Coordinates of C-alpha atoms in Angstrom, one line a residue:
Chain A
M242 CA 4.4 42.4 -19.2
N243 CA 6.4 39.4 -18.2
S244 CA 6.7 40.2 -14.5
E245 CA 2.9 40.8 -14.2
K246 CA 2.2 37.5 -15.8
F247 CA 4.7 35.9 -13.5
S248 CA 3.0 37.2 -10.4
I249 CA -0.4 35.9 -11.6
V250 CA 1.1 32.5 -12.0
Q251 CA 2.6 32.8 -8.5
F252 CA -0.7 33.8 -7.0
V253 CA -2.6 30.9 -8.6
S254 CA 0.2 28.6 -7.5
L255 CA -0.1 29.8 -3.9
I256 CA -3.9 29.3 -3.9
G257 CA -3.3 25.8 -5.4
L258 CA -0.8 25.0 -2.6
I259 CA -3.2 26.2 0.1
L260 CA -6.0 24.0 -1.3
L261 CA -3.7 21.1 -1.6
M262 CA -2.6 21.5 2.1
L263 CA -6.2 21.9 3.2
W264 CA -7.1 18.7 1.4
T265 CA -4.3 16.9 3.0
A266 CA -4.6 18.3 6.5
F267 CA -8.3 18.8 7.0
P268 CA -9.3 15.1 7.4
L269 CA -6.5 14.5 9.9
Y270 CA -7.4 17.6 11.8
W271 CA -11.1 16.8 11.7
V272 CA -10.8 13.3 12.9
F273 CA -8.5 14.4 15.7
N274 CA -11.1 17.0 16.5
M275 CA -13.8 14.4 16.8
S276 CA -11.6 12.2 18.9
I277 CA -11.5 14.8 21.7
Q278 CA -15.2 15.6 21.7
T279 CA -17.9 14.3 24.1
P280 CA -20.6 12.1 22.6
L281 CA -23.0 15.0 22.6
D282 CA -20.5 17.4 20.8
V283 CA -19.5 14.8 18.2
I284 CA -23.0 14.3 16.9
S285 CA -24.1 17.9 17.2
Y286 CA -25.1 19.8 14.1
P287 CA -23.7 22.2 12.9
P288 CA -20.4 20.4 13.7
K289 CA -18.4 22.1 16.5
F290 CA -15.0 23.6 15.8
V291 CA -14.7 25.0 19.3
F292 CA -15.7 22.9 22.3
D293 CA -14.4 21.7 25.7
A294 CA -11.8 19.0 24.8
T295 CA -11.9 15.7 26.5
L296 CA -9.6 12.7 26.5
E297 CA -12.4 10.4 27.5
N298 CA -12.6 8.7 24.1
Y299 CA -9.0 7.7 24.4
S300 CA -9.4 6.4 27.9
V301 CA -12.4 4.4 26.8
V302 CA -10.6 2.9 23.9
L303 CA -7.4 2.2 25.7
L304 CA -8.7 1.3 29.2
G305 CA -12.1 0.1 28.3
K306 CA -13.6 2.6 30.8
A307 CA -17.3 3.2 30.2
W308 CA -18.9 6.6 29.7
L309 CA -20.9 7.8 32.7
G310 CA -24.4 8.7 32.0
K311 CA -26.7 7.6 29.2
Y312 CA -24.0 6.8 26.5
E313 CA -22.7 3.3 26.5
T314 CA -19.6 1.8 25.2
V315 CA -18.7 -1.5 23.8
Q316 CA -16.0 -3.3 25.7
T317 CA -13.1 -3.3 23.3
D318 CA -9.9 -5.1 23.6
F319 CA -8.1 -2.4 21.8
P320 CA -4.8 -2.6 23.7
R321 CA -4.6 -6.3 22.9
Y322 CA -5.3 -5.7 19.2
F323 CA -2.5 -3.1 19.3
L324 CA -0.2 -5.5 20.9
N325 CA -1.2 -8.2 18.4
S326 CA -0.2 -5.9 15.6
L327 CA 3.1 -5.2 17.2
I328 CA 3.8 -8.9 17.7
V329 CA 2.8 -9.9 14.1
C330 CA 4.5 -7.0 12.4
F331 CA 7.8 -7.4 14.3
G332 CA 7.8 -11.1 13.6
A333 CA 7.0 -10.7 10.0
V334 CA 9.6 -8.0 9.5
G335 CA 12.2 -10.0 11.4
L336 CA 11.7 -13.0 9.2
S337 CA 11.7 -11.0 6.1
M338 CA 15.0 -9.4 7.0
L339 CA 16.6 -12.7 8.0
V340 CA 15.7 -14.2 4.7
G341 CA 15.7 -11.1 2.6
V342 CA 19.1 -9.6 3.3
P343 CA 21.1 -12.6 2.1
A344 CA 18.8 -13.0 -0.9
A345 CA 19.1 -9.3 -1.8
Y346 CA 22.9 -9.5 -1.5
S347 CA 22.9 -12.6 -3.7
L348 CA 20.8 -11.0 -6.4
A349 CA 22.9 -7.9 -6.4
R350 CA 26.3 -9.5 -6.5
Y351 CA 26.0 -12.8 -8.3
N352 CA 24.8 -14.0 -11.6
F353 CA 22.9 -17.2 -11.7
R354 CA 20.3 -18.9 -13.9
G355 CA 16.7 -17.8 -13.4
K356 CA 17.7 -14.8 -11.3
E357 CA 15.6 -12.3 -13.1
N358 CA 12.6 -14.7 -13.3
F359 CA 12.8 -15.0 -9.6
A360 CA 12.9 -11.3 -9.1
F361 CA 9.9 -10.7 -11.4
T362 CA 8.0 -13.4 -9.6
L363 CA 8.6 -11.6 -6.3
L364 CA 7.5 -8.3 -7.9
S365 CA 4.3 -9.9 -9.3
F366 CA 3.3 -10.9 -5.8
R367 CA 3.1 -7.1 -5.1
F368 CA 0.5 -6.8 -7.7
A369 CA -1.4 -10.0 -7.1
P370 CA -4.8 -9.8 -5.5
G371 CA -4.3 -10.7 -1.8
L372 CA -7.3 -13.0 -1.6
I373 CA -5.8 -15.5 -4.1
V374 CA -3.2 -16.3 -1.4
I375 CA -5.2 -15.6 1.7
L376 CA -8.2 -17.9 0.9
P377 CA -6.0 -21.0 0.3
L378 CA -4.0 -20.1 3.4
F379 CA -7.2 -19.9 5.4
V380 CA -8.1 -23.4 4.3
I381 CA -4.6 -24.8 4.7
F382 CA -4.0 -23.1 8.0
R383 CA -7.2 -24.5 9.4
R384 CA -6.2 -28.0 8.4
L385 CA -2.7 -27.6 9.8
G386 CA -4.1 -26.1 13.0
I387 CA -2.2 -22.9 12.7
Y388 CA -5.2 -20.8 11.8
G389 CA -5.4 -17.7 14.1
T390 CA -1.9 -18.1 15.4
Y391 CA 0.8 -15.4 15.5
H392 CA 3.4 -17.5 13.6
G393 CA 0.8 -18.4 10.9
M394 CA 0.2 -14.7 10.3
M395 CA 3.8 -13.9 10.3
I396 CA 4.4 -16.4 7.5
A397 CA 1.3 -15.0 5.6
Y398 CA 2.6 -11.5 5.9
Q399 CA 5.7 -12.5 4.0
L400 CA 3.6 -11.9 0.9
I401 CA 3.8 -8.2 1.7
T402 CA 7.1 -7.8 3.4
L403 CA 9.4 -10.2 1.5
P404 CA 9.1 -9.0 -2.1
F405 CA 9.4 -5.5 -0.9
S406 CA 12.5 -6.1 1.2
V407 CA 14.3 -8.1 -1.4
W408 CA 13.8 -5.6 -4.2
L409 CA 14.6 -2.6 -2.1
M410 CA 17.7 -4.0 -0.5
R411 CA 19.0 -5.4 -3.7
G412 CA 19.0 -1.8 -5.0
F413 CA 20.9 -0.7 -1.9
F414 CA 23.5 -3.4 -2.3
E415 CA 23.9 -2.5 -6.0
D416 CA 24.6 1.1 -5.0
I417 CA 27.8 0.0 -3.4
P418 CA 30.6 0.1 -6.0
M419 CA 32.2 -3.3 -6.7
E420 CA 35.6 -1.6 -6.6
L421 CA 35.3 -1.4 -2.8
E422 CA 34.8 -5.1 -2.6
H423 CA 37.7 -5.8 -4.9
A424 CA 39.9 -3.5 -2.9
A425 CA 39.0 -5.4 0.3
R426 CA 39.6 -8.7 -1.3
I427 CA 43.1 -7.6 -2.3
D428 CA 43.6 -6.6 1.4
G429 CA 43.0 -10.2 2.2
Y430 CA 39.5 -10.1 3.6
S431 CA 37.4 -13.2 3.4
W432 CA 33.9 -13.1 1.8
W433 CA 32.3 -12.9 5.2
G434 CA 34.8 -10.2 6.3
I435 CA 33.9 -8.1 3.2
F436 CA 30.2 -8.5 3.8
R437 CA 30.5 -7.6 7.4
K438 CA 33.2 -4.8 7.3
V439 CA 32.5 -3.2 3.9
D440 CA 29.0 -3.9 2.7
L441 CA 27.0 -4.0 5.9
P442 CA 28.1 -0.6 7.3
L443 CA 27.4 1.1 4.0
V444 CA 24.0 -0.6 3.5
A445 CA 22.9 -0.3 7.1
P446 CA 20.8 2.8 6.7
G447 CA 19.1 1.2 3.7
I448 CA 18.4 -2.0 5.7
A449 CA 17.0 0.1 8.5
A450 CA 14.7 2.1 6.2
T451 CA 13.6 -1.2 4.5
A452 CA 12.7 -2.7 7.9
I453 CA 10.8 0.4 9.0
L454 CA 8.9 0.6 5.7
S455 CA 8.0 -3.1 5.8
F456 CA 6.8 -2.6 9.3
I457 CA 4.5 0.2 8.1
F458 CA 3.2 -1.9 5.3
A459 CA 2.5 -4.8 7.6
W460 CA 0.9 -2.5 10.2
N461 CA -1.4 -0.9 7.5
E462 CA -2.4 -4.3 6.1
F463 CA -6.0 -5.2 6.6
L464 CA -7.0 -8.3 4.6
F465 CA -4.5 -10.8 6.0
G466 CA -5.3 -9.9 9.6
Y467 CA -9.0 -9.8 8.9
I468 CA -9.2 -13.3 7.5
L469 CA -6.4 -15.2 9.1
S470 CA -6.6 -14.0 12.8
S471 CA -8.8 -15.2 15.6
D472 CA -10.5 -13.0 18.1
V473 CA -7.5 -13.4 20.3
T474 CA -4.8 -12.6 17.7
R475 CA -6.7 -9.9 15.7
P476 CA -4.4 -7.0 14.6
V477 CA -5.5 -3.5 15.1
T478 CA -6.6 -2.5 11.5
P479 CA -9.2 -5.2 11.2
S480 CA -10.3 -4.6 14.8
L481 CA -11.5 -1.1 13.8
M482 CA -14.3 -2.7 11.8
G483 CA -15.8 -3.6 15.1
F484 CA -16.5 0.0 15.8
I485 CA -18.4 0.6 12.6
S486 CA -21.6 -1.2 13.5
Y487 CA -21.9 1.0 16.5
E488 CA -21.0 4.2 14.7
Q489 CA -24.2 6.1 15.6
V490 CA -23.1 6.3 19.2
L491 CA -19.4 5.8 19.1
W492 CA -18.1 8.3 16.6
G493 CA -15.7 9.8 19.1
Q494 CA -14.3 6.5 20.1
M495 CA -14.0 5.4 16.5
A496 CA -12.1 8.6 15.8
A497 CA -9.8 8.0 18.8
A498 CA -9.2 4.4 17.7
A499 CA -8.4 5.6 14.2
I500 CA -5.9 8.2 15.5
I501 CA -4.2 5.7 17.7
T502 CA -3.9 3.2 14.8
L503 CA -2.5 5.7 12.4
L504 CA 0.1 7.2 14.8
P505 CA 2.8 4.5 14.5
S506 CA 2.8 4.6 10.7
L507 CA 2.8 8.4 10.5
I508 CA 5.6 8.9 13.0
L509 CA 7.8 6.2 11.4
A510 CA 7.1 7.7 7.9
I511 CA 8.5 11.1 9.0
F512 CA 11.7 9.4 10.1
I513 CA 12.3 7.7 6.8
Q514 CA 10.9 10.4 4.5
R515 CA 13.9 10.4 2.2
Y516 CA 13.6 6.7 1.5
L517 CA 9.8 6.9 0.8
V518 CA 9.9 7.4 -3.0
R519 CA 12.4 4.6 -3.4
G520 CA 10.5 2.4 -1.0
L521 CA 7.1 2.8 -2.4
T522 CA 8.3 2.0 -5.9
F523 CA 10.4 -1.0 -5.0
G524 CA 13.6 0.9 -5.8
A525 CA 12.4 1.7 -9.3
V526 CA 12.6 5.5 -8.7
K527 CA 15.5 6.8 -6.6
G528 CA 14.2 9.8 -4.8
Chain B
M791 CA 41.3 -33.3 7.7
A792 CA 42.7 -30.2 6.1
S793 CA 41.5 -31.3 2.6
G794 CA 38.1 -32.0 4.0
M795 CA 37.9 -28.4 5.2
E796 CA 39.2 -27.1 2.0
L797 CA 36.6 -29.1 0.2
R798 CA 33.9 -27.7 2.3
Q799 CA 35.2 -24.2 1.8
S800 CA 35.3 -24.5 -1.9
F801 CA 31.8 -25.9 -1.9
W802 CA 30.7 -22.9 0.1
R803 CA 32.5 -20.5 -2.2
K804 CA 31.1 -22.1 -5.4
N805 CA 27.5 -22.2 -4.3
I806 CA 27.4 -19.1 -2.1
A807 CA 25.0 -17.2 -4.4
L808 CA 22.5 -20.0 -4.3
L809 CA 22.9 -20.7 -0.6
L810 CA 22.3 -17.1 0.4
F811 CA 19.3 -17.2 -1.9
L812 CA 17.8 -20.5 -0.8
P813 CA 15.7 -19.4 2.2
A814 CA 14.0 -16.7 0.2
F815 CA 13.5 -19.1 -2.6
L816 CA 11.9 -21.6 -0.3
L817 CA 9.6 -19.0 1.1
T818 CA 8.7 -17.9 -2.4
V819 CA 7.8 -21.4 -3.3
G820 CA 5.7 -21.5 -0.1
I821 CA 3.8 -18.4 -1.3
L822 CA 3.4 -19.8 -4.8
A823 CA 1.8 -23.0 -3.5
P824 CA -1.4 -21.2 -2.4
F825 CA -1.5 -19.6 -5.8
G826 CA -1.5 -23.0 -7.4
Y827 CA -4.0 -24.2 -4.9
S828 CA -6.3 -21.4 -5.9
V829 CA -6.0 -22.2 -9.6
V830 CA -6.7 -25.9 -9.0
M831 CA -9.6 -25.3 -6.7
S832 CA -11.2 -22.9 -9.2
F833 CA -12.0 -26.1 -11.2
T834 CA -13.9 -27.7 -8.3
N835 CA -17.1 -27.0 -6.5
F836 CA -15.2 -26.6 -3.2
N837 CA -17.6 -25.4 -0.5
L838 CA -16.5 -24.3 2.9
T839 CA -19.6 -25.4 4.8
T840 CA -20.2 -28.8 3.2
G841 CA -16.6 -29.5 2.7
T842 CA -17.2 -31.0 -0.7
S843 CA -14.7 -30.5 -3.5
N844 CA -15.3 -32.4 -6.7
F845 CA -13.7 -31.7 -10.0
I846 CA -16.2 -29.9 -12.2
G847 CA -14.0 -28.8 -15.1
I848 CA -14.6 -25.3 -16.3
S849 CA -18.1 -25.1 -14.9
N850 CA -17.1 -22.2 -12.6
Y851 CA -15.8 -20.2 -15.5
I852 CA -18.9 -20.9 -17.6
K853 CA -21.0 -19.8 -14.7
L854 CA -18.9 -16.7 -14.4
V855 CA -19.4 -15.6 -18.0
R856 CA -23.2 -16.0 -17.5
D857 CA -23.2 -14.2 -14.1
P858 CA -24.5 -10.6 -14.4
E859 CA -23.0 -9.9 -11.0
F860 CA -19.5 -10.8 -12.3
W861 CA -19.9 -8.4 -15.2
N862 CA -21.1 -5.7 -12.8
S863 CA -18.1 -6.2 -10.6
L864 CA -15.7 -6.2 -13.5
K865 CA -17.4 -2.9 -14.7
V866 CA -17.1 -1.4 -11.2
T867 CA -13.5 -2.5 -10.9
I868 CA -12.6 -0.9 -14.3
L869 CA -14.5 2.3 -13.6
F870 CA -12.9 2.6 -10.1
T871 CA -9.5 2.0 -11.6
I872 CA -9.9 4.6 -14.4
G873 CA -11.4 7.2 -12.2
A874 CA -8.9 6.8 -9.3
V875 CA -5.9 6.6 -11.6
L876 CA -6.8 9.6 -13.7
F877 CA -7.6 11.7 -10.6
E878 CA -4.4 10.7 -8.7
V879 CA -2.1 11.2 -11.7
G880 CA -3.7 14.5 -12.6
V881 CA -3.7 16.0 -9.1
G882 CA -0.3 14.3 -8.4
F883 CA 1.2 16.1 -11.3
I884 CA -0.1 19.5 -10.2
A885 CA 1.0 18.8 -6.7
A886 CA 4.5 18.0 -7.8
Y887 CA 4.6 21.3 -9.7
L888 CA 3.3 23.3 -6.7
L889 CA 5.8 21.7 -4.4
N890 CA 8.7 22.4 -6.6
I891 CA 8.4 26.1 -7.4
G892 CA 10.1 27.2 -4.1
L893 CA 7.3 28.7 -2.2
L894 CA 8.1 29.6 1.4
G895 CA 8.2 26.6 3.8
Q896 CA 8.5 24.1 0.9
K897 CA 10.1 21.4 3.1
L898 CA 7.3 21.4 5.6
W899 CA 4.6 21.4 2.9
R900 CA 6.3 18.4 1.3
T901 CA 6.3 16.5 4.6
L902 CA 2.7 17.3 5.3
F903 CA 1.7 16.4 1.7
L904 CA 3.1 12.8 1.9
L905 CA 1.6 11.8 5.2
P906 CA -1.7 10.3 3.9
V907 CA 0.1 7.7 1.8
M908 CA 1.4 6.1 5.0
L909 CA -2.1 6.0 6.6
P910 CA -3.6 2.5 7.0
P911 CA -6.1 2.6 4.1
T912 CA -8.8 1.2 6.4
V913 CA -8.2 4.1 8.8
A914 CA -8.4 6.6 5.9
A915 CA -11.7 5.0 4.9
I916 CA -13.1 5.3 8.4
M917 CA -11.9 8.9 8.7
W918 CA -13.7 9.8 5.5
K919 CA -16.8 7.8 6.4
L920 CA -17.1 9.9 9.5
M921 CA -16.8 13.1 7.5
M922 CA -19.1 12.0 4.7
A923 CA -22.0 11.1 7.0
P924 CA -25.0 12.6 5.2
I925 CA -26.7 14.2 8.2
Q926 CA -24.0 15.2 10.8
G927 CA -21.0 14.9 8.5
V928 CA -18.7 17.9 8.2
F929 CA -18.5 17.8 4.4
N930 CA -22.2 18.5 3.8
Y931 CA -21.9 21.2 6.4
L932 CA -19.0 22.8 4.6
L933 CA -20.7 22.5 1.2
Q934 CA -23.8 24.1 2.7
L935 CA -21.6 27.0 4.0
V936 CA -20.5 27.8 0.5
G937 CA -24.0 27.4 -0.8
L938 CA -23.6 24.0 -2.5
P939 CA -26.1 21.1 -2.1
G940 CA -25.0 18.2 0.2
S941 CA -24.7 14.7 -1.0
E942 CA -25.5 11.2 0.3
W943 CA -21.9 10.3 -0.5
L944 CA -21.3 6.7 0.4
G945 CA -25.0 6.1 1.2
S946 CA -26.4 6.4 -2.4
S947 CA -25.6 4.1 -5.2
S948 CA -25.2 7.0 -7.6
T949 CA -22.4 8.7 -5.6
A950 CA -20.8 5.8 -3.7
L951 CA -18.3 4.9 -6.4
L952 CA -17.2 8.5 -6.7
S953 CA -16.9 8.7 -2.9
V954 CA -14.6 5.7 -2.6
I955 CA -12.5 7.1 -5.5
L956 CA -12.2 10.3 -3.4
I957 CA -11.0 8.3 -0.4
D958 CA -8.5 6.4 -2.5
A959 CA -7.3 9.6 -4.1
Y960 CA -6.8 11.1 -0.6
V961 CA -4.4 8.2 0.2
F962 CA -2.6 7.9 -3.1
I963 CA -2.3 11.4 -4.6
P964 CA 0.8 11.8 -2.4
F965 CA 2.2 8.6 -4.0
A966 CA 1.8 10.0 -7.5
G967 CA 2.9 13.5 -6.4
M968 CA 6.0 12.4 -4.6
I969 CA 7.2 10.2 -7.4
F970 CA 6.6 12.9 -10.0
L971 CA 8.5 15.3 -7.7
A972 CA 11.4 13.0 -7.5
G973 CA 11.3 12.6 -11.3
V974 CA 11.3 16.3 -11.8
Q975 CA 14.2 16.8 -9.4
N976 CA 16.3 14.1 -11.2
L977 CA 15.8 15.8 -14.6
P978 CA 19.1 16.6 -16.3
K979 CA 19.9 20.4 -16.5
E980 CA 21.6 20.6 -19.9
P981 CA 18.7 20.0 -22.3
Y982 CA 16.7 22.8 -20.5
E983 CA 19.6 25.2 -20.8
A984 CA 19.8 24.4 -24.5
A985 CA 16.1 25.0 -24.9
A986 CA 16.3 28.3 -23.1
V987 CA 19.1 29.4 -25.4
D988 CA 17.0 28.5 -28.4
G989 CA 14.1 30.5 -26.9
V990 CA 11.6 27.7 -27.1
S991 CA 8.2 28.2 -25.4
N992 CA 7.6 26.7 -22.0
W993 CA 4.7 24.6 -23.3
F994 CA 6.9 23.2 -26.0
T995 CA 9.7 22.4 -23.6
F996 CA 7.2 20.7 -21.3
R997 CA 5.7 18.6 -24.1
K998 CA 8.8 17.7 -26.0
L999 CA 11.3 17.5 -23.1
T1000 CA 9.8 17.1 -19.7
I1001 CA 7.1 14.5 -20.6
P1002 CA 9.5 12.2 -22.6
L1003 CA 12.1 12.4 -19.8
L1004 CA 9.6 11.7 -17.2
K1005 CA 8.2 8.7 -19.1
P1006 CA 9.8 6.0 -16.8
V1007 CA 8.5 7.7 -13.7
I1008 CA 5.0 8.1 -15.2
I1009 CA 4.9 4.4 -16.1
I1010 CA 5.9 3.5 -12.6
V1011 CA 3.1 5.5 -11.1
L1012 CA 0.6 4.0 -13.6
L1013 CA 2.0 0.5 -12.9
F1014 CA 1.6 0.7 -9.1
R1015 CA -1.7 2.6 -9.2
I1016 CA -3.5 0.5 -11.9
M1017 CA -2.5 -2.8 -10.2
D1018 CA -3.5 -1.6 -6.7
C1019 CA -6.9 -0.3 -8.0
L1020 CA -7.7 -3.5 -9.9
K1021 CA -7.2 -5.7 -6.9
H1022 CA -8.6 -3.1 -4.6
F1023 CA -10.2 -4.3 -1.4
D1024 CA -9.6 -2.6 1.9
I1025 CA -10.8 1.0 1.4
I1026 CA -13.9 -0.1 -0.3
Y1027 CA -14.7 -2.9 2.1
A1028 CA -14.2 -0.6 5.1
A1029 CA -16.2 2.3 3.6
T1030 CA -19.2 0.6 1.9
K1031 CA -18.7 -3.2 2.0
G1032 CA -19.4 -3.2 -1.7
G1033 CA -22.8 -1.5 -1.4
P1034 CA -25.1 0.2 -1.7
A1035 CA -26.8 -2.1 -4.3
S1036 CA -23.4 -3.4 -5.6
A1037 CA -22.4 0.1 -6.6
T1038 CA -18.9 -0.4 -5.3
M1039 CA -18.7 -4.2 -5.6
T1040 CA -15.2 -4.7 -7.1
L1041 CA -14.0 -8.1 -8.1
S1042 CA -12.0 -8.7 -4.9
V1043 CA -15.0 -7.8 -2.7
Q1044 CA -17.3 -9.9 -4.8
A1045 CA -14.8 -12.9 -4.5
Y1046 CA -14.7 -12.3 -0.7
Y1047 CA -18.5 -12.6 -0.5
H1048 CA -18.6 -15.7 -2.6
S1049 CA -16.2 -17.4 -0.3
F1050 CA -17.3 -16.2 3.1
R1051 CA -21.0 -15.2 2.8
W1052 CA -22.0 -18.0 0.4
T1053 CA -19.0 -20.3 1.2
A1054 CA -18.7 -21.1 -2.6
M1055 CA -14.9 -21.2 -2.5
G1056 CA -14.5 -22.8 -5.9
Y1057 CA -16.5 -20.0 -7.6
S1058 CA -14.7 -17.4 -5.6
F1059 CA -11.3 -18.8 -6.8
A1060 CA -12.6 -18.5 -10.4
H1061 CA -13.1 -14.8 -9.9
L1062 CA -9.7 -14.4 -8.4
V1063 CA -7.9 -16.4 -11.1
V1064 CA -9.5 -14.1 -13.7
L1065 CA -8.5 -11.0 -11.8
W1066 CA -5.0 -12.3 -11.3
A1067 CA -4.6 -13.1 -15.0
I1068 CA -5.6 -9.5 -15.9
V1069 CA -3.3 -8.1 -13.3
Y1070 CA -0.4 -10.3 -14.2
A1071 CA -0.6 -9.7 -18.0
L1072 CA -0.9 -5.9 -17.4
S1073 CA 1.9 -5.7 -15.0
Y1074 CA 4.1 -7.8 -17.3
F1075 CA 3.3 -5.4 -20.1
L1076 CA 3.9 -2.2 -18.0
V1077 CA 7.1 -3.5 -16.5
G1078 CA 8.3 -4.1 -20.1
Q1079 CA 7.3 -0.6 -21.1
W1080 CA 9.1 0.8 -18.1
K1081 CA 12.3 -1.0 -18.9
K1082 CA 12.1 0.3 -22.5
A1083 CA 11.5 3.8 -21.3
V1084 CA 14.4 3.7 -18.9
S1085 CA 16.8 2.5 -21.6
E1086 CA 15.5 5.3 -23.9
V1087 CA 16.1 8.0 -21.3
H1088 CA 19.2 6.8 -19.6
G1089 CA 20.7 4.8 -22.5
Y1090 CA 21.3 1.6 -20.5

């Protein structure tokens, strides 16, 4: 009786897993599908699962080459938006690391007044509505004349990358047993020597994972780039909004642009899979 | 000379914690300044086009309480949050179970499963928008294949909120699922062995053992999902821009319109301050609950 019941449970589980995987994979598959269809195929009904694939959408998006024939294209500056995202995200992550690594170490290793208040303030940024910071920054940046500049955005992006980096790296530093540091101190290492020779090598994978995750969060961010950038410095996620008004004609190009935009995040995510749970919960859950 | 250097060294040693911490602290103050600016400006009639900003006391907040659009956006925000969080936690739990029973290829399924959580949310919104198109979209086609009626999805005010909840769920079910999975994998073995020896039913073990042990993890999922949904902007803005007919007008989107479409910054800040107060109070409460649950389970 038990084995029969067991196999039914297994069968239902298998069906459940297949449905779950379809739910996850189908949208990705379908949008990729659309991205390699011609304008005629992409708006045909019923939708085409089999067709002659074309890379035209990608070349239009990346090179700004127009469709021949009756379908037009908007001239996008997609490669520049992509480059903008790279510049802003690298800058933002770099600044966060520069400032965040020492702060995380300090929070993990020393006790001082107001430490936990500071940590909670950082955490509360994670939950604050972005606009409450972005709108004042919009006004302030315009007055200071740094509205629409790369460095202005890098500073603004700290709201996303800094709390995350500090919290996550604090956890990584706390994972290193104090005994190791004590042993090194007895061996005559200075503070800087201990940090460099003992802590840093042990925490390096964690720092790398933190940097990559911050980069993904910055890359995925929409609102900051949408409001604080100019036409010249616009990052890639807000630039996608430009395709929407033309969606009737440009489905294939939108799909191609979406695929290009999501690739960096997806590829990086696969590399740091084992840190994802920890990263997404600010170190609260150790995966 | 030597004493001067010693002095410097001891100063460095004494204050090292604070010195290491200082840059991050300054940056944090830099972030807090705009917060303060928002709060102050919510008491003014600051307007982006005219540039006026006079102190008008709590007029913005009085206007807010009397504004049916504010109440609508609060309702939409709460409905969106409840719908999305229930959906994501429910399916996330089932997913964690399915990915933990050791079916063939488990590692690959886990990797595939977590991918959407790393998608830029705006990209996910655009992807689903393309698929949810009422006439040529693939969803209505697939529904029709299995004999179900199609839907207007994002295009109708009766289904738009449900549609954006679906998109949010697509991105964040993996978040809930992954964390539950990590929680399940970190469960201690001993209590389960004891329960098996006692011959307790599976359901009883689940209710009396698994759920209490998973409490910290469940609270973390709730904390992150509730906060993100309350302040939600990007998926909804990219999918519907708050429409049709304000059916998906969350507080954040509403505040955005007040500042950029109507340039009424002061009024917009009042919205955001209210939203922030809600979010801050709730997160403070949930973080407290989480700490309590952790100390109950792990005893520290």
